[in-house]
Amino acid sequence: MIRIALVLILLINISFSLPVKTNFSNEKNRWQQHAAQTEIIRDEFGVPHIYGKTDADAVFGLLYAQCEDDFNRVEQNYILATGRLAEIEGEKALYSDLRAKIFMTQEEAIANYEKSPAWLKTLCIAFADGINYYLETHPEVKPQLIKRFEPWMPMYFSEGSIGGDIEKISLKKLADFYNQENSKKIKGNLSSSILTKDNEPRGSNGFAISGKLTESGKAMLLINPHTSFFFRGEVHVVSEEGLNAYGAVTWGQFFVYQGFNEKTGWMHTSSDVDIIDEFEESIVKNKDGLHYQYGKELLKVDSTLIQLSYKTNIGQSQKSFMAYRTHHGPITHASNQKWVATAMMWDPIKALEQSYLRTKNTNHQEFQKMMEIRTNSSNNTVYADADGNIAYYHGNFIPKRDVKFDYKLPVDGSNPETDWKGLHPLKDQIFLLNPENGWIQNCNSTPFTSAGKNSPKQENYPNYMSYTPENYRGIHAISLLRKATKLNIDKLIELAYDSYLPGAEELTKGLLKAYVNDPRGSLEAKKAIEILKKWDFRTSETSTAMTIIQFYLNSYNRSGKIPGGLNFMERINYINNIAPIKERLDLFETSLNKLKNDFGAVEIAWGEFNRYQRVNGDIYQEFNDSAPSIPIGMASGEWGALASFGTRFGKNTKRQYGTSGNSFVAVVEFGEKVKAKSMLAGGQSGNPKSAHFDDQMQRYANRQFKTVAYYREDVLKRAKSKYQPGK
């Protein structure tokens, strides 16, 4: 392993924030003008409906309202994105900060902002103004770190997906490369994310339904992201310049990420398109410095001194790293005694443009033109509109590559043939428009089953455009959509919450077969087997079979018997068809002993074990069995549950508690007027003292959606407060 000595520089009382010239007089005048031209109306669920004269006014009000709801999360997202996490979390977060900085320094963020088109700069200024005005008018709010927000900050956080592509870069490998001794001292305790720490795969469901399958004859859209709870708020943002978007906004961003306007709707699901590649560089050191081989040439390795501050017991300390880059990208680790450069989409201006323009499109032609920007890197897009169109885009940013190389592995960076050859045009990407069957689904599953027999054909595309196999959610969705007819909003909600679990059926039948072949076991095992024999493979609060099969799977996962590198369907196949029968039945007994020890019996209702608890406004929740919680009938999307409820245990809990899955959910029907219903896990506010901290909690458990107030006359009928920012 290559070790690189740090450039040690004593840095005392130095701020690493570049000075930004600000005319506070003009700034405060701008705040007042924005505030005078902006109105916020809160409905009975606390959803902010922001009305601005201009788009900039609306952005100003949107950020102000977000700060009212959860300034903690707004700030935390920018602490992470701008590479300042170690200043509050200490040395363990240094490599998260280094990762952010090697892809874009503050100087580069400012430069990107300065060269942005005028309209985008105006929105970036309004973004900063909205937050800064909130802090000015709420002196009781004490930021952890960022006391002033700057208009260049959105350049770090421009695409909208959770964590962004950058989080795929291994912090362990980064630490080993840039400071191996320090990495060993930290012992792998590398802080990288504000996300919850469950094991639930992040993903989403998107369904687009054409008018031929709906009661109204109009197109419909299911917006069902499976995210960390409380990661996004529900907002409605309107201006007199054509903006009227409703949906989910990631805290601190000035665009609706998953949502709809009157004419179009868009839902993103996590993509498996290969958008990140690793290039092994052949480094040559000579009297002129560091170079790397590229064909017959030696090219100079770029280097940048990155200075980081981190929290200690006696205050802030500093550490410096010399970061390296080739034309492929930053050096992120070493492999096979070579430095490895990591290439990914990094075009923050265009990404921010695409993210915002998406919210103002009025038809598919405009939407497709927006997609031609091709910076939506980590997502697929399911689409529907008021003209009756439904569409699916599998990925968006897709580099062209020579298919003779295997880009799943690091490729030889010294060979120019391995370089990306620009981007695939939209017309060459995996795409569906108005399939004959009348429905499109993506559940983070293969695009080649997205519309049944009308799906794109795998042989027509290079393999790097889709690596994802089928999953249980995709199988479940297809089985329902094939039979769907005369759908309306309530029927589509019912379909999206269908309680059948194909993965649970498969694992249960495999266990029952094993038991028939070796019908031994305890009295508890016989009871449990009888319960499983009668199960309809549906999850509910009262199901005891669901609890039994979950404990069985948990025991297998803890046993270490399942080979590594398998997806969920492959793990179920291993348990059912490869694992010895004795192993299966022994682990089944182990799981029942655990269930009986924890709850006193094997006949335990799923809702007694599977719970929702919102303790406080902290980003990372510490769960407690003795604190109030409510039963939840949903289950993990791994089982094939369309309505996903990802969980984890607390430090000393016997119950599991929801942390991710169905969070913001909406069902939209287009027509002369758009109609929608929505759901938000918990509530709009992150403040435990707010009435909207948990006012949707029981509704979430009961699948009780609220009707969206989209048109102003409806908003006014449901208004609980109306005010201008600052008043």
XYZ file of C-alpha atoms in Angstrom:
727
model
C 0.000 0.000 0.000
C 1.328 3.383 -0.968
C 1.791 5.745 1.937
C 1.997 9.444 1.446
C 3.491 11.690 4.074
C 1.344 14.599 5.108
C 2.541 18.076 4.546
C 2.640 19.239 8.154
C 1.875 22.892 8.631
C 1.217 24.549 11.945
C -2.012 26.455 11.544
C -3.088 28.534 14.504
C -6.254 30.615 14.624
C -6.675 30.540 10.855
C -10.086 30.427 9.291
C -10.363 28.328 6.160
C -13.367 30.232 4.840
C -12.433 32.565 2.049
C -13.504 36.152 2.600
C -16.605 37.051 0.645
C -17.244 40.732 0.086
C -20.730 41.638 1.190
C -22.527 44.947 1.186
C -24.701 44.405 4.249
C -26.740 47.517 3.534
C -27.718 46.238 0.096
C -28.174 42.739 1.458
C -30.626 43.867 4.144
C -32.509 45.928 1.590
C -32.750 42.792 -0.542
C -34.026 40.792 2.427
C -36.771 43.312 3.035
C -37.770 43.383 -0.635
C -37.933 39.589 -0.798
C -39.934 39.423 2.433
C -42.389 42.074 1.215
C -42.980 40.097 -1.992
C -43.317 36.682 -0.310
C -46.193 35.090 1.570
C -46.157 31.795 3.472
C -49.442 30.012 4.165
C -49.387 27.001 6.476
C -52.202 24.460 6.200
C -53.561 22.254 8.976
C -50.595 19.881 8.650
C -48.034 22.684 8.680
C -47.189 22.241 5.006
C -45.784 25.581 3.784
C -47.344 27.029 0.650
C -44.889 29.728 -0.437
C -46.027 32.454 -2.816
C -43.500 34.857 -4.334
C -43.731 37.583 -6.920
C -40.603 36.226 -8.622
C -38.877 32.850 -8.605
C -36.194 34.408 -6.411
C -38.831 35.535 -3.918
C -40.254 32.001 -3.860
C -36.792 30.510 -3.280
C -36.198 33.036 -0.488
C -39.473 32.026 1.170
C -38.837 28.325 0.603
C -35.509 28.403 2.448
C -36.954 30.562 5.201
C -39.794 28.054 5.671
C -37.384 25.104 5.665
C -35.384 26.748 8.430
C -38.571 27.259 10.427
C -39.306 23.544 10.114
C -35.830 22.091 10.639
C -32.840 24.443 10.563
C -30.774 21.649 12.133
C -31.092 19.485 9.038
C -30.591 22.390 6.642
C -27.317 23.264 8.336
C -26.176 19.659 8.738
C -26.548 18.988 5.017
C -24.220 21.881 4.211
C -21.745 21.011 6.946
C -21.433 17.600 5.315
C -21.500 18.777 1.703
C -18.919 21.551 2.132
C -16.489 19.343 4.034
C -16.712 20.739 7.582
C -18.119 17.766 9.477
C -14.920 17.207 11.501
C -15.310 20.664 13.039
C -18.279 19.331 15.017
C -17.696 15.545 15.042
C -13.948 15.444 15.484
C -11.116 13.514 13.875
C -13.281 10.579 12.780
C -14.936 12.875 10.198
C -11.704 14.161 8.628
C -11.929 11.822 5.664
C -15.529 12.713 4.964
C -14.338 16.320 4.746
C -11.325 15.385 2.638
C -13.582 13.489 0.238
C -15.763 16.572 -0.216
C -12.760 18.842 -0.746
C -10.895 16.690 -3.262
C -13.891 16.901 -5.574
C -14.495 20.616 -5.079
C -12.732 23.169 -2.933
C -14.404 26.318 -1.692
C -12.469 28.310 -4.276
C -13.851 26.068 -7.021
C -17.396 26.360 -5.657
C -17.113 30.153 -5.721
C -15.715 30.052 -9.267
C -18.629 27.876 -10.408
C -21.095 30.261 -8.831
C -19.442 33.269 -10.482
C -19.676 31.730 -13.966
C -23.298 30.593 -13.552
C -25.968 32.195 -15.751
C -27.502 35.317 -14.260
C -30.862 33.683 -13.493
C -29.199 30.878 -11.540
C -26.987 33.296 -9.600
C -30.113 35.218 -8.634
C -31.671 32.048 -7.203
C -28.448 31.156 -5.369
C -28.410 34.613 -3.784
C -32.061 34.187 -2.797
C -31.185 30.803 -1.254
C -28.567 32.397 0.995
C -30.798 35.388 1.736
C -33.663 33.170 2.909
C -31.492 31.329 5.441
C -29.554 34.381 6.589
C -32.759 36.371 7.058
C -34.155 33.525 9.133
C -31.067 33.592 11.375
C -31.240 37.394 11.598
C -34.871 37.279 12.719
C -34.427 34.271 15.033
C -31.464 35.113 17.273
C -32.511 32.312 19.636
C -31.459 29.790 16.960
C -27.801 28.903 17.470
C -26.135 27.212 14.474
C -23.711 24.398 15.211
C -21.158 25.850 12.830
C -22.424 27.858 9.857
C -23.449 31.286 11.042
C -23.686 32.687 7.544
C -24.733 30.956 4.327
C -23.251 31.930 0.983
C -24.712 31.801 -2.558
C -21.972 29.429 -3.756
C -22.987 26.698 -1.302
C -25.669 25.111 -3.545
C -22.863 24.187 -5.950
C -21.958 21.445 -3.471
C -25.494 20.135 -3.283
C -26.919 20.439 -6.744
C -28.458 17.137 -7.804
C -30.832 16.224 -4.995
C -30.307 12.533 -4.298
C -29.492 11.309 -0.822
C -25.830 11.642 -0.023
C -25.012 12.138 -3.688
C -22.659 10.112 -5.860
C -19.687 11.151 -3.758
C -20.755 8.890 -0.891
C -19.882 5.866 -2.996
C -16.212 6.747 -2.434
C -14.844 4.516 0.352
C -13.648 6.555 3.329
C -11.536 3.613 4.535
C -9.626 3.467 1.247
C -9.299 7.240 1.168
C -7.881 7.268 4.701
C -5.491 4.408 3.954
C -4.114 6.293 0.976
C -3.752 9.767 2.416
C -2.760 8.858 5.969
C -2.477 5.185 6.767
C -1.262 5.621 10.342
C -4.095 7.989 11.178
C -6.546 5.583 9.557
C -5.351 2.766 11.819
C -5.646 4.974 14.893
C -9.244 5.824 14.062
C -9.886 2.063 13.681
C -12.487 2.388 10.980
C -14.703 4.777 12.941
C -15.042 7.031 9.934
C -18.000 9.384 9.978
C -19.400 9.972 6.528
C -23.092 10.566 6.483
C -26.082 12.155 8.129
C -28.194 9.181 7.090
C -29.698 6.686 9.474
C -27.672 3.610 10.256
C -30.044 0.794 9.381
C -29.250 -1.881 6.823
C -32.221 -1.155 4.593
C -31.162 -0.614 0.968
C -32.134 2.860 -0.170
C -34.454 2.875 -3.138
C -37.886 3.920 -4.300
C -41.004 2.976 -6.247
C -42.350 4.937 -9.168
C -45.510 3.985 -11.098
C -46.854 5.864 -14.122
C -50.348 4.892 -15.267
C -51.874 5.913 -18.595
C -55.506 6.967 -19.014
C -56.482 3.592 -20.482
C -56.185 2.089 -16.985
C -57.702 4.932 -14.937
C -61.257 5.735 -13.979
C -60.943 9.318 -15.242
C -59.089 8.487 -18.446
C -56.224 10.706 -17.215
C -52.624 9.777 -16.428
C -51.557 9.100 -12.846
C -48.239 8.978 -10.997
C -47.118 7.267 -7.783
C -44.298 9.144 -6.037
C -42.884 6.742 -3.447
C -39.268 7.404 -2.451
C -37.772 5.079 0.151
C -35.540 7.490 2.035
C -34.364 8.049 5.567
C -37.211 9.365 7.669
C -37.363 13.152 8.002
C -34.742 13.596 5.255
C -37.128 15.639 3.126
C -39.902 18.074 3.889
C -43.184 18.550 2.025
C -43.518 21.939 0.332
C -45.504 23.921 -2.207
C -43.677 26.765 -3.933
C -45.315 29.246 -6.334
C -44.250 32.377 -8.201
C -45.759 34.756 -10.740
C -43.022 33.638 -13.156
C -44.575 30.217 -13.805
C -43.356 28.197 -10.847
C -46.008 26.070 -9.094
C -44.341 22.916 -7.789
C -45.481 20.616 -4.998
C -43.558 17.744 -3.474
C -40.524 16.726 -1.462
C -37.537 18.988 -0.993
C -34.233 17.840 0.461
C -33.440 20.127 3.381
C -31.408 23.082 2.163
C -32.160 22.783 -1.534
C -34.194 25.318 -3.476
C -36.004 22.974 -5.847
C -38.688 20.336 -5.426
C -36.849 17.080 -5.971
C -39.715 14.591 -6.348
C -43.105 16.037 -7.107
C -45.428 17.628 -9.635
C -46.769 20.843 -11.066
C -50.107 21.327 -12.777
C -48.958 19.680 -16.009
C -46.096 17.267 -15.241
C -44.959 14.914 -12.487
C -41.570 13.330 -11.845
C -40.441 10.548 -9.550
C -36.798 9.510 -9.094
C -35.634 6.021 -8.180
C -32.035 5.080 -7.420
C -30.232 4.042 -10.588
C -27.828 1.200 -11.243
C -26.327 2.826 -14.347
C -22.521 2.800 -14.182
C -21.715 6.464 -13.608
C -18.541 6.119 -11.519
C -15.361 4.505 -12.810
C -11.893 3.932 -11.410
C -8.699 4.465 -13.408
C -5.409 2.956 -12.236
C -2.666 5.509 -12.843
C 0.982 4.641 -13.483
C 2.823 7.262 -11.425
C 6.280 8.418 -12.442
C 8.372 10.617 -10.148
C 11.182 12.611 -11.715
C 13.062 15.860 -11.114
C 10.043 17.827 -12.346
C 7.694 16.237 -9.818
C 4.899 13.690 -10.072
C 3.617 12.549 -13.452
C 1.416 9.785 -14.784
C 1.656 7.730 -17.935
C -0.949 8.440 -20.589
C -0.260 6.686 -23.864
C 3.232 7.739 -24.877
C 3.082 10.919 -22.824
C 3.889 11.792 -19.242
C 1.284 14.178 -17.867
C 1.739 16.194 -14.700
C -0.232 15.156 -11.620
C -2.140 18.129 -10.243
C -1.784 18.711 -6.524
C -3.731 20.881 -4.090
C -2.994 21.526 -0.424
C -6.203 20.937 1.514
C -6.386 22.321 5.037
C -8.950 20.853 7.410
C -9.969 21.746 10.924
C -11.303 19.233 13.430
C -12.726 19.284 16.929
C -10.643 18.060 19.881
C -11.101 18.084 23.646
C -9.162 21.343 23.879
C -10.602 23.128 20.865
C -10.031 23.061 17.122
C -6.930 21.484 15.638
C -5.770 21.397 12.042
C -4.474 18.886 9.549
C -3.215 19.351 6.016
C -3.349 16.941 3.097
C -1.764 17.169 -0.310
C -4.511 15.942 -2.617
C -3.802 14.685 -6.131
C -5.726 14.610 -9.380
C -5.351 13.415 -12.953
C -7.579 14.224 -15.904
C -9.691 11.218 -14.878
C -10.486 12.705 -11.483
C -9.185 12.926 -7.901
C -6.940 10.205 -6.516
C -9.123 8.386 -3.987
C -7.160 5.248 -3.091
C -4.530 2.767 -4.228
C -4.928 -0.624 -5.897
C -2.364 -3.084 -7.270
C 0.397 -0.679 -6.199
C -1.097 2.016 -8.406
C -2.912 5.214 -7.583
C -6.588 5.155 -8.486
C -8.422 8.189 -9.863
C -12.213 8.177 -9.557
C -14.331 9.692 -12.327
C -17.926 10.767 -11.775
C -20.347 13.456 -12.918
C -19.134 16.769 -11.550
C -20.814 19.657 -13.299
C -22.560 21.561 -10.508
C -23.823 24.442 -12.636
C -25.632 22.253 -15.151
C -26.837 19.900 -12.422
C -28.373 22.799 -10.520
C -29.915 24.169 -13.714
C -31.461 20.795 -14.530
C -32.769 20.295 -11.002
C -34.562 23.635 -11.011
C -35.789 23.682 -14.618
C -37.425 20.289 -14.078
C -39.975 21.896 -11.768
C -41.251 24.351 -14.424
C -41.767 22.068 -17.440
C -45.331 22.027 -18.776
C -45.234 19.095 -21.219
C -43.123 16.128 -22.228
C -41.343 17.999 -25.003
C -40.048 20.527 -22.468
C -39.247 17.773 -19.992
C -37.225 15.893 -22.586
C -35.312 19.049 -23.483
C -34.451 19.453 -19.805
C -33.295 15.834 -19.656
C -30.900 16.582 -22.540
C -28.746 18.461 -20.005
C -27.808 14.964 -18.760
C -26.585 15.695 -15.239
C -29.192 13.711 -13.301
C -26.539 11.162 -12.511
C -27.734 8.822 -9.785
C -31.402 8.468 -10.654
C -33.978 6.990 -12.949
C -37.063 9.083 -13.658
C -40.688 7.938 -13.881
C -42.867 10.592 -15.532
C -46.527 11.397 -16.250
C -48.287 14.503 -17.546
C -51.604 16.216 -18.207
C -51.423 15.357 -21.924
C -51.699 11.692 -20.981
C -48.060 10.758 -21.559
C -46.188 8.341 -19.326
C -42.447 7.813 -19.665
C -39.401 6.240 -18.071
C -35.756 7.342 -18.259
C -33.236 4.810 -16.971
C -30.417 7.055 -15.833
C -29.465 10.299 -17.540
C -25.740 10.969 -17.178
C -24.178 7.975 -18.967
C -20.555 8.144 -20.196
C -19.675 6.335 -23.416
C -17.112 3.566 -22.965
C -15.303 0.959 -24.992
C -17.188 -2.258 -24.158
C -14.059 -4.386 -24.473
C -13.060 -3.140 -21.014
C -14.752 -4.256 -17.799
C -15.592 -1.041 -15.963
C -16.894 -2.907 -12.945
C -13.195 -3.167 -12.111
C -10.528 -0.447 -12.195
C -9.265 0.055 -15.744
C -5.795 1.009 -16.966
C -5.662 4.798 -16.915
C -2.482 4.836 -18.988
C -4.412 3.453 -21.954
C -6.293 6.303 -23.705
C -8.809 3.767 -25.018
C -10.251 3.418 -21.515
C -11.190 7.126 -21.331
C -14.807 8.185 -21.359
C -15.831 9.226 -24.867
C -18.334 11.909 -23.976
C -21.923 11.161 -22.939
C -24.561 8.996 -24.560
C -27.217 11.190 -26.170
C -30.660 10.838 -24.677
C -31.948 8.986 -27.762
C -29.468 6.147 -27.158
C -30.373 5.631 -23.504
C -32.864 3.168 -22.039
C -36.193 4.930 -22.458
C -39.921 4.203 -22.568
C -42.751 6.404 -23.818
C -46.423 5.406 -23.692
C -46.038 1.595 -23.746
C -49.036 -0.308 -25.061
C -49.723 -2.022 -21.716
C -50.534 1.363 -20.116
C -48.235 1.193 -17.070
C -44.599 1.710 -16.166
C -42.953 0.684 -12.904
C -39.501 0.961 -11.450
C -38.761 -0.375 -7.976
C -34.965 -0.218 -8.270
C -35.433 -3.289 -10.402
C -34.281 -4.076 -13.906
C -35.578 -1.698 -16.603
C -36.114 -4.702 -18.819
C -39.327 -5.568 -16.976
C -40.485 -1.971 -16.434
C -43.470 -2.350 -18.785
C -43.932 -6.099 -18.989
C -43.594 -7.395 -22.545
C -43.364 -3.787 -23.767
C -40.139 -3.197 -21.829
C -36.853 -2.155 -23.461
C -34.772 -5.095 -24.682
C -31.507 -5.740 -22.861
C -29.639 -6.744 -26.008
C -30.115 -3.256 -27.470
C -27.918 -1.543 -24.879
C -24.361 -1.793 -23.546
C -24.273 -3.704 -20.260
C -23.045 -0.703 -18.246
C -26.416 0.978 -18.758
C -28.049 -1.468 -16.352
C -26.542 -3.959 -13.925
C -29.598 -4.399 -11.684
C -31.320 -7.793 -11.507
C -34.985 -8.223 -10.707
C -36.076 -7.881 -7.075
C -39.121 -8.876 -5.050
C -40.624 -5.374 -5.196
C -40.474 -5.412 -8.985
C -42.073 -8.862 -9.112
C -44.793 -7.700 -6.728
C -45.492 -4.488 -8.661
C -45.767 -6.265 -12.004
C -48.205 -8.845 -10.616
C -50.503 -6.040 -9.452
C -50.198 -3.689 -12.413
C -50.972 -6.450 -14.915
C -54.421 -6.744 -13.327
C -54.996 -3.026 -12.696
C -58.013 -1.314 -14.220
C -60.169 1.759 -13.540
C -57.663 3.151 -11.070
C -58.347 6.317 -9.132
C -56.261 7.974 -6.425
C -57.567 5.788 -3.607
C -57.258 2.568 -5.613
C -53.679 3.406 -6.585
C -52.861 4.037 -2.912
C -54.384 0.644 -2.083
C -52.276 -0.978 -4.798
C -49.114 0.781 -3.593
C -49.711 -0.539 -0.060
C -50.604 -4.100 -1.043
C -49.446 -6.214 1.906
C -48.333 -9.362 0.101
C -44.630 -10.277 0.543
C -43.281 -12.528 -2.219
C -39.907 -12.907 -0.491
C -41.555 -13.999 2.742
C -43.623 -16.544 0.841
C -40.525 -18.023 -0.736
C -38.545 -18.229 2.511
C -41.530 -19.660 4.411
C -42.210 -22.368 1.839
C -38.531 -23.330 1.905
C -38.626 -23.636 5.689
C -41.838 -25.683 5.643
C -40.312 -28.025 3.083
C -37.240 -28.488 5.276
C -39.464 -29.230 8.273
C -41.406 -31.882 6.326
C -38.111 -33.593 5.505
C -37.017 -33.483 9.163
C -40.097 -32.943 11.382
C -38.236 -32.688 14.674
C -38.087 -29.791 17.044
C -39.418 -28.211 20.186
C -43.013 -27.531 21.121
C -42.418 -23.896 20.144
C -41.189 -24.991 16.701
C -44.319 -27.075 16.142
C -46.503 -24.102 17.146
C -44.601 -21.796 14.833
C -44.780 -24.224 11.917
C -48.551 -24.487 12.300
C -48.809 -20.679 12.250
C -46.685 -20.477 9.118
C -48.724 -23.180 7.355
C -51.850 -21.013 7.684
C -50.193 -17.744 6.657
C -51.351 -15.871 3.537
C -47.924 -14.162 3.306
C -49.360 -10.745 4.045
C -47.974 -8.386 6.626
C -50.143 -6.635 9.195
C -49.929 -5.336 12.749
C -51.571 -8.519 14.034
C -49.640 -11.101 12.001
C -47.664 -13.518 14.188
C -46.271 -15.367 11.165
C -44.545 -12.170 10.018
C -42.716 -11.941 13.346
C -41.644 -15.571 13.182
C -40.241 -15.386 9.665
C -38.424 -12.105 10.407
C -36.744 -13.648 13.474
C -35.764 -16.663 11.359
C -34.133 -14.416 8.773
C -32.455 -12.329 11.493
C -30.908 -15.467 12.973
C -29.568 -16.489 9.579
C -28.122 -13.037 8.994
C -26.397 -13.069 12.396
C -25.059 -16.586 11.911
C -22.556 -15.697 9.221
C -23.628 -18.793 7.278
C -24.814 -16.913 4.189
C -21.987 -16.249 1.700
C -21.085 -12.603 1.177
C -21.882 -10.578 -1.918
C -25.381 -11.973 -2.464
C -28.440 -9.817 -3.025
C -31.600 -10.525 -1.047
C -33.138 -12.877 -3.596
C -29.864 -14.799 -3.812
C -29.698 -15.038 -0.008
C -33.192 -16.509 0.123
C -32.199 -18.979 -2.581
C -29.128 -19.983 -0.562
C -31.181 -20.584 2.586
C -33.882 -22.556 0.773
C -31.874 -24.576 -1.706
C -28.209 -24.732 -0.710
C -27.997 -24.576 3.085
C -28.172 -28.008 4.799
C -31.584 -28.850 6.241
C -30.061 -29.326 9.693
C -28.574 -25.825 9.548
C -31.931 -24.347 8.606
C -33.835 -26.068 11.368
C -31.168 -25.369 13.979
C -31.275 -21.665 13.140
C -35.061 -21.767 13.169
C -34.903 -23.090 16.746
C -32.373 -20.366 17.588
C -34.726 -17.709 16.241
C -37.665 -19.037 18.262
C -35.554 -19.089 21.437
C -34.648 -15.465 20.794
C -38.305 -14.580 20.204
C -39.422 -16.350 23.381
C -36.638 -14.828 25.479
C -37.427 -11.323 24.235
C -41.236 -11.467 24.317
C -42.210 -14.482 26.377
C -43.829 -16.509 23.578
C -43.547 -17.296 19.878
C -47.044 -15.992 19.068
C -46.119 -12.299 19.020
C -47.981 -9.822 16.823
C -45.821 -8.066 14.255
C -46.889 -4.655 15.540
C -45.651 -5.537 19.025
C -42.140 -5.961 17.585
C -42.213 -3.582 14.602
C -42.634 0.020 15.782
C -42.521 3.698 14.918
C -40.951 6.060 17.429
C -39.944 9.690 17.006
C -37.964 10.537 20.097
C -36.769 14.060 19.394
C -35.467 16.259 16.613
C -32.006 14.677 16.512
C -30.820 13.473 13.124
C -29.739 10.137 14.610
C -32.482 8.763 16.878
C -31.693 6.729 19.999
C -34.587 4.313 20.409
C -35.953 3.137 23.742
C -38.437 0.330 24.407
C -39.797 2.162 27.446
C -40.589 5.355 25.510
C -43.895 5.782 23.638
C -44.132 4.154 20.199
C -46.847 2.820 17.924
C -47.256 -0.475 16.037
C -46.631 -0.581 12.282
C -47.966 -3.260 9.954
C -45.574 -2.554 7.067
C -42.345 -4.483 6.451
C -38.985 -4.088 4.753
C -38.915 -3.598 1.000
C -36.421 -6.482 0.904
C -39.370 -8.851 1.338
C -41.093 -7.282 -1.654
C -43.177 -4.834 0.367
C -44.046 -1.945 -1.929
C -44.752 0.248 1.095
C -41.353 -0.141 2.681
C -40.569 0.204 6.389
C -36.841 -0.133 7.044
C -35.826 -0.578 10.666
C -32.994 -0.911 13.129
C -32.649 -1.802 16.784
C -31.653 0.634 19.495
C -28.628 -0.024 21.707
C -30.621 -2.110 24.177
C -33.978 -2.630 22.532
C -35.843 -5.838 21.866
C -38.089 -4.084 19.376
C -37.090 -2.731 15.962
C -37.941 0.834 14.985
C -38.541 2.485 11.635
C -35.807 4.687 10.207
C -36.397 4.630 6.463
C -38.684 3.553 3.655
C -42.003 5.248 2.914
C -41.357 8.834 3.956
C -42.932 11.387 1.626
C -45.460 9.601 -0.601
C -47.863 11.147 -3.107
C -50.383 9.889 -5.653
C -51.156 12.371 -8.428
C -53.908 12.429 -11.048
C -53.602 14.844 -13.963
C -56.476 16.416 -15.881
C -58.006 19.842 -16.319
C -56.981 20.296 -12.720
C -54.319 18.286 -10.942
C -55.432 16.252 -7.913
C -53.235 14.586 -5.332
C -53.034 12.973 -1.922
C -49.873 12.792 0.160
C -48.298 11.268 3.259
C -45.301 12.306 5.339
C -43.692 10.088 7.978
C -44.239 11.722 11.356
C -44.792 15.353 10.561
C -43.504 18.475 8.869
C -41.521 19.911 11.777
C -38.337 18.688 13.428
C -39.196 20.544 16.622
C -40.708 18.268 19.313
C -42.632 21.260 20.681
C -44.396 21.793 17.365
C -47.897 20.461 16.782
C -46.567 19.151 13.455
C -43.736 17.075 14.935
C -45.813 13.889 14.983
C -49.314 14.844 13.840
C -49.046 12.497 10.849
C -47.592 9.605 12.845
C -50.811 7.649 13.431
C -52.032 8.580 9.952
C -48.799 7.032 8.648
C -49.530 3.797 10.489
C -53.136 3.806 9.265
C -52.275 4.709 5.639
C -54.530 7.743 6.001
C -53.411 10.100 3.240
C -54.245 13.810 3.271
C -55.682 15.666 0.279
C -53.140 18.055 -1.226
C -54.166 21.721 -1.368
C -52.653 22.781 -4.692
C -54.780 25.663 -5.981
C -54.739 28.897 -4.013
C -58.460 28.853 -3.312
C -58.041 25.442 -1.669
C -54.954 26.556 0.211
C -56.844 29.544 1.624
C -59.734 27.335 2.764
C -57.305 25.251 4.798
C -55.008 28.048 5.934
C -54.074 28.002 9.619
C -51.559 30.847 9.368
C -50.546 33.464 6.803
C -47.453 35.602 7.165
C -44.492 37.197 5.470
C -40.995 35.955 6.356
C -39.756 37.727 9.448
C -43.239 38.546 10.718
